[in-house]
GROMACS .gro file of C-alpha atoms in nm:
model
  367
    1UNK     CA    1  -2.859   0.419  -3.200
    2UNK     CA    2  -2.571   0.231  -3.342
    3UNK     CA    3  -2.286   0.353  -3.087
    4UNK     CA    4  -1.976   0.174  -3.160
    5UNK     CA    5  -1.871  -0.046  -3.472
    6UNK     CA    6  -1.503  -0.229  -3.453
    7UNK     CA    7  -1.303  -0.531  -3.505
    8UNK     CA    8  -1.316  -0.774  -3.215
    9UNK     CA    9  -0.984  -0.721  -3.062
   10UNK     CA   10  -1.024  -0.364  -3.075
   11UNK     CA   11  -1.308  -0.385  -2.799
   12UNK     CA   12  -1.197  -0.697  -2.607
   13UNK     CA   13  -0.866  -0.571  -2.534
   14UNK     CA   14  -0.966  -0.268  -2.326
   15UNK     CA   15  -1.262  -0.500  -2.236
   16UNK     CA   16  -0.974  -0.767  -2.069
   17UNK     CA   17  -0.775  -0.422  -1.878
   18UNK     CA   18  -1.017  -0.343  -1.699
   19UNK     CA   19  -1.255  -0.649  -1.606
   20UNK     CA   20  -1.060  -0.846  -1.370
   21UNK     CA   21  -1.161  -0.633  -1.091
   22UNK     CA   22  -1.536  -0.711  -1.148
   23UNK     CA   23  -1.722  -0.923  -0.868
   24UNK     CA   24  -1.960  -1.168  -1.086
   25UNK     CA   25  -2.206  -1.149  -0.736
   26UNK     CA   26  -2.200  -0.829  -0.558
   27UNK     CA   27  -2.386  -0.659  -0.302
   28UNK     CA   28  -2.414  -0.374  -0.569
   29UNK     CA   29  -2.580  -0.528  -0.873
   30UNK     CA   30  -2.430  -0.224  -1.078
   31UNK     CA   31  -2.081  -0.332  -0.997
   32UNK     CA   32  -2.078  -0.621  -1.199
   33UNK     CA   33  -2.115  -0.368  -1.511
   34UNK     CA   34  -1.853  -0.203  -1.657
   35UNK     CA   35  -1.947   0.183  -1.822
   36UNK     CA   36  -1.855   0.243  -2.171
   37UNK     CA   37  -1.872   0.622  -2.271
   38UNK     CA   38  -1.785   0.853  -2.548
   39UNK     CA   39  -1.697   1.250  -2.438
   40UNK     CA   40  -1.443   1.478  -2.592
   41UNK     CA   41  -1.394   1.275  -2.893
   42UNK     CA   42  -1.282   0.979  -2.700
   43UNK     CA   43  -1.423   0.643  -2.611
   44UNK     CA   44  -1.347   0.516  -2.253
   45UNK     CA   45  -1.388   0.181  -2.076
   46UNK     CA   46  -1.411   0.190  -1.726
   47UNK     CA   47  -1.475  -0.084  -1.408
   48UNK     CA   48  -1.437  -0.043  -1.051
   49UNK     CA   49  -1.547  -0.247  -0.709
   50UNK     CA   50  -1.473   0.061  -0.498
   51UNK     CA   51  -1.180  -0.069  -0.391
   52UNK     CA   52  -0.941  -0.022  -0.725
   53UNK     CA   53  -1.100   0.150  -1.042
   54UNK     CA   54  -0.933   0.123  -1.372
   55UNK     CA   55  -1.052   0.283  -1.651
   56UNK     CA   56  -0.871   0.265  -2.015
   57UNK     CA   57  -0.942   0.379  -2.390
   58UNK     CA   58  -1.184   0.183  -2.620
   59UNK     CA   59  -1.221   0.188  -3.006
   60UNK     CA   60  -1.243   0.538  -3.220
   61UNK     CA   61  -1.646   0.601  -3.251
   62UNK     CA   62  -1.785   0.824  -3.434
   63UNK     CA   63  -2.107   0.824  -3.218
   64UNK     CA   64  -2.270   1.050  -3.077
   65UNK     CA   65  -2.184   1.141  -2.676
   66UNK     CA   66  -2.328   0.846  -2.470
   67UNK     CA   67  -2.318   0.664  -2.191
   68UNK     CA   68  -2.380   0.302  -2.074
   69UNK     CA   69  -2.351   0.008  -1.854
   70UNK     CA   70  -2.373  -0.318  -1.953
   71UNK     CA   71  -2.259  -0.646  -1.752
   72UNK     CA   72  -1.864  -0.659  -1.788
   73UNK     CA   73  -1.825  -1.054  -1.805
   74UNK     CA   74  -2.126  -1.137  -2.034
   75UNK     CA   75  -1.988  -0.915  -2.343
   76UNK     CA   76  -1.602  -1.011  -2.253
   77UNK     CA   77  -1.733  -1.370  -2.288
   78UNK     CA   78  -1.953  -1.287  -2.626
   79UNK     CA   79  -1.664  -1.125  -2.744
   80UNK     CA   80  -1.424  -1.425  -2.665
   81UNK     CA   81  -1.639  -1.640  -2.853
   82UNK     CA   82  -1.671  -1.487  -3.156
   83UNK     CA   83  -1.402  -1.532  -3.418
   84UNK     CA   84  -1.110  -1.335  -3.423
   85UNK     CA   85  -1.121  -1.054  -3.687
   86UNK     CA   86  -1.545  -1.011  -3.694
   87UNK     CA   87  -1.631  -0.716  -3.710
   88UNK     CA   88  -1.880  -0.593  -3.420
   89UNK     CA   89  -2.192  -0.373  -3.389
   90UNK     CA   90  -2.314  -0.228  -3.080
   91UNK     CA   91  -2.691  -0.058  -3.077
   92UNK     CA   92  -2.850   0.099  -2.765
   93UNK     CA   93  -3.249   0.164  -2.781
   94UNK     CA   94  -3.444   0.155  -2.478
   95UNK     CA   95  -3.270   0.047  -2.210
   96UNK     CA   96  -3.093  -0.261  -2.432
   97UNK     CA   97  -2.773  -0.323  -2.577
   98UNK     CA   98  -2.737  -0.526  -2.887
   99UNK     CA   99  -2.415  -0.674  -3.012
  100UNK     CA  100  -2.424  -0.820  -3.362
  101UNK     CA  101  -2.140  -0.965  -3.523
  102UNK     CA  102  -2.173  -1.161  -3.884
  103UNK     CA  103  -2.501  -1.365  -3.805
  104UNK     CA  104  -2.469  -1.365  -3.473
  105UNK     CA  105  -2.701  -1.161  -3.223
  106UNK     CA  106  -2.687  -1.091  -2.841
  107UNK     CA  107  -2.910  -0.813  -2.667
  108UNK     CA  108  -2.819  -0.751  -2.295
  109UNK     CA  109  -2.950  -0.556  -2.018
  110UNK     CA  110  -2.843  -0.219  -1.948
  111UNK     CA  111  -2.869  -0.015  -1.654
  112UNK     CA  112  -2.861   0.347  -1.577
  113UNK     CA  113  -2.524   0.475  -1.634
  114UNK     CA  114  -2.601   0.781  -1.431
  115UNK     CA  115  -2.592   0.557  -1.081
  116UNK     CA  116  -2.223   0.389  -1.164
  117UNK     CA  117  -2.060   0.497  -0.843
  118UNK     CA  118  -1.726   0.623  -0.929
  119UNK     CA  119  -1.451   0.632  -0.688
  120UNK     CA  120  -1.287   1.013  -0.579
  121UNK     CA  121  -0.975   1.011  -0.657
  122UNK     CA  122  -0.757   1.244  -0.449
  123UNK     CA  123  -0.579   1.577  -0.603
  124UNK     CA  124  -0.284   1.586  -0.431
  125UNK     CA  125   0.003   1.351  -0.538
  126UNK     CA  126   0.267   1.321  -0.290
  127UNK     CA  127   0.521   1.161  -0.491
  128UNK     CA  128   0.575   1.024  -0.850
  129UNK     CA  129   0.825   0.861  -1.042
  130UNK     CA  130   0.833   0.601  -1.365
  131UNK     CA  131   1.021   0.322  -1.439
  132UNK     CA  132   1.015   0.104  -1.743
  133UNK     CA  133   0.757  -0.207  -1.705
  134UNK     CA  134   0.968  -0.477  -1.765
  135UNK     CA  135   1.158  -0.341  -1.425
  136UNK     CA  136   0.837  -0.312  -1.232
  137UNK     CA  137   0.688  -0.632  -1.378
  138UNK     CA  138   1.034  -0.831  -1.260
  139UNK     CA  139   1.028  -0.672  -0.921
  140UNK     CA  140   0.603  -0.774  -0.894
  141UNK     CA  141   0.691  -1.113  -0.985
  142UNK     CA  142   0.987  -1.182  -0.740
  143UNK     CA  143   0.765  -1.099  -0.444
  144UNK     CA  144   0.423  -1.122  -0.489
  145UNK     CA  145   0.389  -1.491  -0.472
  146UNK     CA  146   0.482  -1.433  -0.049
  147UNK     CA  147   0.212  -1.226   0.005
  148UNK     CA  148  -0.064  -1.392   0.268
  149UNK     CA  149  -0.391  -1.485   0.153
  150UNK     CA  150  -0.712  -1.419   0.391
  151UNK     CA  151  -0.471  -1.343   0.637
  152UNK     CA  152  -0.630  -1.195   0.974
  153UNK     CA  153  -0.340  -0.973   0.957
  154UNK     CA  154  -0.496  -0.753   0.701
  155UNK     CA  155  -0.188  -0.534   0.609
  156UNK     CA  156   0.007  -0.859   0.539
  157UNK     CA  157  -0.282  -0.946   0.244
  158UNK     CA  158  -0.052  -0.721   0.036
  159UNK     CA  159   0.239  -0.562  -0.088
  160UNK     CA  160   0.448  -0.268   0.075
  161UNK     CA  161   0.591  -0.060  -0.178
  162UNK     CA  162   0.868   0.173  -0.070
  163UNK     CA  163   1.066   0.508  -0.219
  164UNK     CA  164   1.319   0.671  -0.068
  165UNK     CA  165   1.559   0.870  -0.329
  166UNK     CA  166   1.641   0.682  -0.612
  167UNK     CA  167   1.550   0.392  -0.491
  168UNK     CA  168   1.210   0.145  -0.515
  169UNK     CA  169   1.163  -0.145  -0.270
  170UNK     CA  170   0.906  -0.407  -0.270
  171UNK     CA  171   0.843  -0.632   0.008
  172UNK     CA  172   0.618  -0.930   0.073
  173UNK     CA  173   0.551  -1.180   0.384
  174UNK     CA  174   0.280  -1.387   0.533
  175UNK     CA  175   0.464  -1.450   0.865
  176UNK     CA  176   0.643  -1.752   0.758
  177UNK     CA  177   0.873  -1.593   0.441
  178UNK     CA  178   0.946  -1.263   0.281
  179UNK     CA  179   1.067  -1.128  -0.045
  180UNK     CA  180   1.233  -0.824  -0.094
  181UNK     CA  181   1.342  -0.680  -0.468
  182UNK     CA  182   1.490  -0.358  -0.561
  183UNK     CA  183   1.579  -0.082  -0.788
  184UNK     CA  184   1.756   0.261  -0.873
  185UNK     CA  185   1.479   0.469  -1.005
  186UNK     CA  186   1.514   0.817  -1.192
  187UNK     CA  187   1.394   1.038  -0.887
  188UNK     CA  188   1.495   1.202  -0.537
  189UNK     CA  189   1.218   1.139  -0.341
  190UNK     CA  190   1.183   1.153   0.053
  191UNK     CA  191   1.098   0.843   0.207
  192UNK     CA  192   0.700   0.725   0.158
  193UNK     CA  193   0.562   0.406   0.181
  194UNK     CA  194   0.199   0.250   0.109
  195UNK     CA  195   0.091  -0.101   0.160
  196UNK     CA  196  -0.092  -0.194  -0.195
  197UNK     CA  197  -0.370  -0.467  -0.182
  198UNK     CA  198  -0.311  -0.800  -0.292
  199UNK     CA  199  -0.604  -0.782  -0.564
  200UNK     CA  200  -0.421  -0.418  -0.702
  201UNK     CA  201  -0.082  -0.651  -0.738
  202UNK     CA  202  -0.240  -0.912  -0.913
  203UNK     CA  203  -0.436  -0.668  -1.139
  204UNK     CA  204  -0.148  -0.487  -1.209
  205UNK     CA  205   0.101  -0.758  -1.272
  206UNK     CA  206  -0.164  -0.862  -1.631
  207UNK     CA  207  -0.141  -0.506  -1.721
  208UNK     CA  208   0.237  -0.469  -1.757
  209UNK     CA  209   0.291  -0.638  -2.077
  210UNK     CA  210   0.451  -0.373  -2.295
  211UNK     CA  211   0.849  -0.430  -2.118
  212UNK     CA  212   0.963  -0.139  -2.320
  213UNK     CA  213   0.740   0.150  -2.235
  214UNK     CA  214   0.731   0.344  -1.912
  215UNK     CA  215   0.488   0.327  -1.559
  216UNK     CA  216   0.428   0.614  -1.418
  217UNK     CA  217   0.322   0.571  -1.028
  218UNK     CA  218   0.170   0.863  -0.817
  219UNK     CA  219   0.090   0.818  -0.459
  220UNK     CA  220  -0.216   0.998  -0.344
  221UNK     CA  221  -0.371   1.062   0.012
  222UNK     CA  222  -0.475   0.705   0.075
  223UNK     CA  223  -0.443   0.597  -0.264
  224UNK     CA  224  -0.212   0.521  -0.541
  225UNK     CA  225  -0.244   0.567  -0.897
  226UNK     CA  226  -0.084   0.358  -1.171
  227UNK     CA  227  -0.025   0.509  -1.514
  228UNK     CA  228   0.054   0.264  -1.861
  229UNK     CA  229  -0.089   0.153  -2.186
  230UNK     CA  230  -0.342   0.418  -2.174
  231UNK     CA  231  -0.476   0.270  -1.896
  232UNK     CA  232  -0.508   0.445  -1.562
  233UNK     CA  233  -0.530   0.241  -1.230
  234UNK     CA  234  -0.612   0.391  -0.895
  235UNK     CA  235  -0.633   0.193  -0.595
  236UNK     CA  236  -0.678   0.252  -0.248
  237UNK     CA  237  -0.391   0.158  -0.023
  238UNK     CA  238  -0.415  -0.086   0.332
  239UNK     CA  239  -0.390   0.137   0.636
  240UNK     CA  240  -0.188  -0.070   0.886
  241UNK     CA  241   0.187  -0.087   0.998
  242UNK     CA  242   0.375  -0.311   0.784
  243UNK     CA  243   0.661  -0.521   0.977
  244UNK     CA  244   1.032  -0.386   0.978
  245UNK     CA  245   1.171  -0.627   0.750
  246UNK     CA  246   1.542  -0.498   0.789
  247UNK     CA  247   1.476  -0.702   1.118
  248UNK     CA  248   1.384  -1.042   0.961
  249UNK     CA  249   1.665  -1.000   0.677
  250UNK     CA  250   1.986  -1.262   0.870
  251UNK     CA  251   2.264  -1.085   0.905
  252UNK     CA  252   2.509  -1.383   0.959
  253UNK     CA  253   2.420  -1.677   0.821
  254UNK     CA  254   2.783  -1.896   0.734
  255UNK     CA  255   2.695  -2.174   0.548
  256UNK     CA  256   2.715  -2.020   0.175
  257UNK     CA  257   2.725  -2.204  -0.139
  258UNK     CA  258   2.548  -2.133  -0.513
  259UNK     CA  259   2.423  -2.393  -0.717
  260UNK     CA  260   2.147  -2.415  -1.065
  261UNK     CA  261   1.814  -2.297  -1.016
  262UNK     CA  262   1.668  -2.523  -1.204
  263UNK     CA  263   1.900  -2.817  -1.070
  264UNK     CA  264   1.741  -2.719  -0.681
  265UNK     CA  265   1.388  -2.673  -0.884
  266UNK     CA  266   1.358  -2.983  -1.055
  267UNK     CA  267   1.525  -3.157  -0.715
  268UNK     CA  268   1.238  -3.022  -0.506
  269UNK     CA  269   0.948  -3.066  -0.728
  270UNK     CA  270   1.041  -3.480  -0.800
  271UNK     CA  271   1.109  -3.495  -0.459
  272UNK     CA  272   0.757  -3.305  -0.337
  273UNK     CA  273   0.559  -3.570  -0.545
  274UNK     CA  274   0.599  -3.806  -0.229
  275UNK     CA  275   0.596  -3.556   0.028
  276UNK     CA  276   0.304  -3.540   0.333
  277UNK     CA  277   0.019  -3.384   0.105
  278UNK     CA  278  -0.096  -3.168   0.486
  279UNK     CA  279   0.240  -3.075   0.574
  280UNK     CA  280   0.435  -3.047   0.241
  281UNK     CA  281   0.750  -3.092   0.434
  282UNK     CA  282   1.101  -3.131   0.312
  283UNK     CA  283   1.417  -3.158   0.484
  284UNK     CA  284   1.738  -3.031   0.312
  285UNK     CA  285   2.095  -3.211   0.463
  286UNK     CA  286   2.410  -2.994   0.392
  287UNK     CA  287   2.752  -3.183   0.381
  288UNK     CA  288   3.067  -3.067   0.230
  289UNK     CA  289   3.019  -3.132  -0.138
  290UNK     CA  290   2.617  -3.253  -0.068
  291UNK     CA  291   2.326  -3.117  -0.093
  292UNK     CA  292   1.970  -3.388  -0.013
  293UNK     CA  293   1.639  -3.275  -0.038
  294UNK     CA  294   1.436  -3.556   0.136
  295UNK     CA  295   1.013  -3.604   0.181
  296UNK     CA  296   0.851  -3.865   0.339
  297UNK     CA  297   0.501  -3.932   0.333
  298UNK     CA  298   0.267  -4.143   0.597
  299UNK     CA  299   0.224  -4.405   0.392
  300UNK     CA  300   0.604  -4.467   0.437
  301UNK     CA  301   0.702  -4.366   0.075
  302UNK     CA  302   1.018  -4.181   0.053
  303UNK     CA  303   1.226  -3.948  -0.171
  304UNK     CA  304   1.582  -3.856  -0.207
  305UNK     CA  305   1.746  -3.648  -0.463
  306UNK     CA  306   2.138  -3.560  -0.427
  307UNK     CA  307   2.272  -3.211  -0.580
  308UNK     CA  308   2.681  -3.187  -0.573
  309UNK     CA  309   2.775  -2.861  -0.457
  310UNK     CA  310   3.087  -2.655  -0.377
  311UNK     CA  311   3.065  -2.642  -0.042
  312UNK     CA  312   3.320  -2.736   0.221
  313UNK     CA  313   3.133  -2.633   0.600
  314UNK     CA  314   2.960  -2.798   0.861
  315UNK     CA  315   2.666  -3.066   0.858
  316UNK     CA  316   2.322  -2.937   0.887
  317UNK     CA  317   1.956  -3.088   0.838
  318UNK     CA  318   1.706  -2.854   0.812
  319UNK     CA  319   1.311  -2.873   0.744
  320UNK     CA  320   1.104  -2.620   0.545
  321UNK     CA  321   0.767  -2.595   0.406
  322UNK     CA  322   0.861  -2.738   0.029
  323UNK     CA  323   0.618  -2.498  -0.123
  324UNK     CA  324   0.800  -2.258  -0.053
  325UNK     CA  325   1.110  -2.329  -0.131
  326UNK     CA  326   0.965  -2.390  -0.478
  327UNK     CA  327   0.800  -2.078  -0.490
  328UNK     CA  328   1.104  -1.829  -0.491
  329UNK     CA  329   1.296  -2.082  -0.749
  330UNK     CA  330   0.984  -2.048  -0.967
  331UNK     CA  331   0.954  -1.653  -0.938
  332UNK     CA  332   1.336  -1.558  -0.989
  333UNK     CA  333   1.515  -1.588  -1.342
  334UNK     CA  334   1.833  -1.603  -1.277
  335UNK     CA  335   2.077  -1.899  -1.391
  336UNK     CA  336   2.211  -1.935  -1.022
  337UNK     CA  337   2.064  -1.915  -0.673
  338UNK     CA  338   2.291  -1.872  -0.396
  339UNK     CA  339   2.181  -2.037  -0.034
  340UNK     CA  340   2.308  -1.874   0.325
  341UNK     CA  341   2.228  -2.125   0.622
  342UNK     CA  342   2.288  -2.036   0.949
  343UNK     CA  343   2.185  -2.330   1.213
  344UNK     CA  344   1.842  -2.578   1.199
  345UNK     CA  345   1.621  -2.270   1.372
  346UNK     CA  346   1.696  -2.007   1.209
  347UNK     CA  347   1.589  -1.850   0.864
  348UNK     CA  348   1.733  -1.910   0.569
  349UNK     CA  349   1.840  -1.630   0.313
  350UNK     CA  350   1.800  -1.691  -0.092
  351UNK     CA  351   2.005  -1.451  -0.286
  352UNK     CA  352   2.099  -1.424  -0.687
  353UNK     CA  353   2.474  -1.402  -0.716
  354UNK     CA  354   2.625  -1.061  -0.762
  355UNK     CA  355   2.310  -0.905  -0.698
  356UNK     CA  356   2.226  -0.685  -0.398
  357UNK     CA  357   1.889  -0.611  -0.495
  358UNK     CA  358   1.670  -0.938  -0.402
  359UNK     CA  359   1.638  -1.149  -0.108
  360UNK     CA  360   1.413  -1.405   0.000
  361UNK     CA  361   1.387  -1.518   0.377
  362UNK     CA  362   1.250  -1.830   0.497
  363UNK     CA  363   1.173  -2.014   0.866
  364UNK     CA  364   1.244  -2.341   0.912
  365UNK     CA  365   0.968  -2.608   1.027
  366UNK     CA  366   0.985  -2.867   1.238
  367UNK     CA  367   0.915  -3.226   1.055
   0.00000   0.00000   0.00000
């Protein structure tokens, strides 16, 4: 039964949204498939892990109804390989798939789509509001890069997102920084707040690549649903507290000055060639008109890069994890970053000039 015939893109673009949540190895040997399906005129593509399920629209067939699973990496890697613009076949007879393209021929394994376990999605959204996705993409990509990683902190392996009347805040932290960004969204919502998982961010942050058309988010009972490209994600949320982060923000830091982003970026990343590779330590010395980033290493190698700046306060030397400091500089497009010190043990605040909406905290270490 010949069940779908398209041009390559057609069926690895869909293919792409929704495979990155796919476990290669799982405990669940039909989670490494992803279903393809055709009901009410309309071909669907759909993958989950239990955790997040996203399921978007696949080529115009006109097939039959059917249903089928089929391992999600295997035919996203046949279809990477064959050249753009073929023209591919699928046919599904007993139990088999086969893709043919040109002269080329692949048969895989199928398995019963009837036992695909699909997540329940909740009825009931709390709250809802869109945004364009070149505003939510920006906001993603000026925190995301602080969330922790395997942290035994679960609720910090993520990303709180935050509405409360026209506004949208996103914060990140593992403990030792924190990013904040946000924005005026077209709503009036009370104040709700769910803590997204770090695989959901990441999955999310490929999807928004269309800046100009809209996201529509709804926040379930325990979930959170995602809304673009014809694509619908739904995610479950982290239950856990996040921190205050209102708390961590410093309040009265007094040595201020602004100077290039990519002047501090390209200081820190010559000097971090020759910084310990365990530690990754840096120490920045503030003196009127002087910025030094300096690394050491233990084989006694040093660096020293000097940045003029307009700046006219006390001395300071202060050590940070040089990582980072490279992080935020990487993560925010702006042409100028402006620094807030306060004294050698306490956090430092990142801002962009003129603009209320981001901030990025981070401690101090001892080097």
């Amino acid at each position: 039964m010949l069940i779908l015939q398209a041009e390559r893109d057609t069926l690895l673009k869909p293919l792409q949204a929704v495979t990155g949540i796919v476990e290669r190895k799982h405990t669940l040997p039909i989670l490494s498939n992803v279903l393809i399906e055709r009901s009410n005129g309309q071909t669907n593509i759909l993958a989950t892990d239990l955790e997040i399920q996203i399921h978007t629209h696949g080529p115009h067939t006109d097939a039959e109804d059917f249903r089928i699973t089929t391992n999600a990496k295997k035919l996203q890697d046949i279809l990477r390989a064959l050249p753009e613009g073929a023209i591919v076949a699928l046919d599904w007879a007993q139990n088999r798939l086969t893709l043919k393209a040109g002269k080329s021929r692949f048969a895989l394994q199928t398995l019963p789509a009837e036992d695909f376990p699909l997540m329940s999605v909740g009825e009931e959204v709390v709250s809802a509001f869109t945004l364009p996705q070149e505003t939510f993409k920006n906001m993603l990509s000026q925190v995301q890069y602080a969330m922790a990683v395997q942290d035994i902190r679960y609720y910090l392996n993520g990303l709180l997102m935050q509405v409360e009347g026209d506004s949208l805040r996103l914060v990140a932290t593992d403990g030792h920084r924190l990013a904040y960004s946000a924005a005026v969204i077209d709503a009036n919502l009370p104040k709700a707040e769910v803590i997204l998982p770090r695989k959901t961010v990441l999955e999310l942050f490929k999807l928004l690549n269309r800046p100009a058309e809209p996201v529509t988010v709804e926040l379930l009972n325990n979930q959170v649903r995602f809304r673009c490209n014809d694509t619908v994600v739904v995610s479950k949320v982290v239950d856990g507290k996040f921190p205050d982060f209102n708390r961590v923000i410093p309040q009265d830091n007094d040595k201020i000055f602004q100077l290039s982003r990519a002047d501090l970026l390209g200081a820190l990343e010559r000097a971090a060639i020759l910084a310990n590779e365990k530690f990754r330590g840096a120490r920045l010395q503030l003196r009127p008109g002087l910025l030094s980033v300096l690394c050491s290493n233990n084989e006694q190698e040093e660096a020293r890069e000097e940045l003029e700046i307009a700046y006219q306060g006390g001395e300071l030397e202060v050590g940070f994890n040089i990582g980072y400091l490279m992080d935020v500089l990487r993560n925010v497009h702006s042409d100028d970053i402006q620094l807030a010190f306060g004294d050698a043990n306490r956090s430092t605040l990142f801002t962009i000039p003129d603009n209320p909406d981001f901030k990025y905290i981070v401690m101090p270490m001892r080097i």
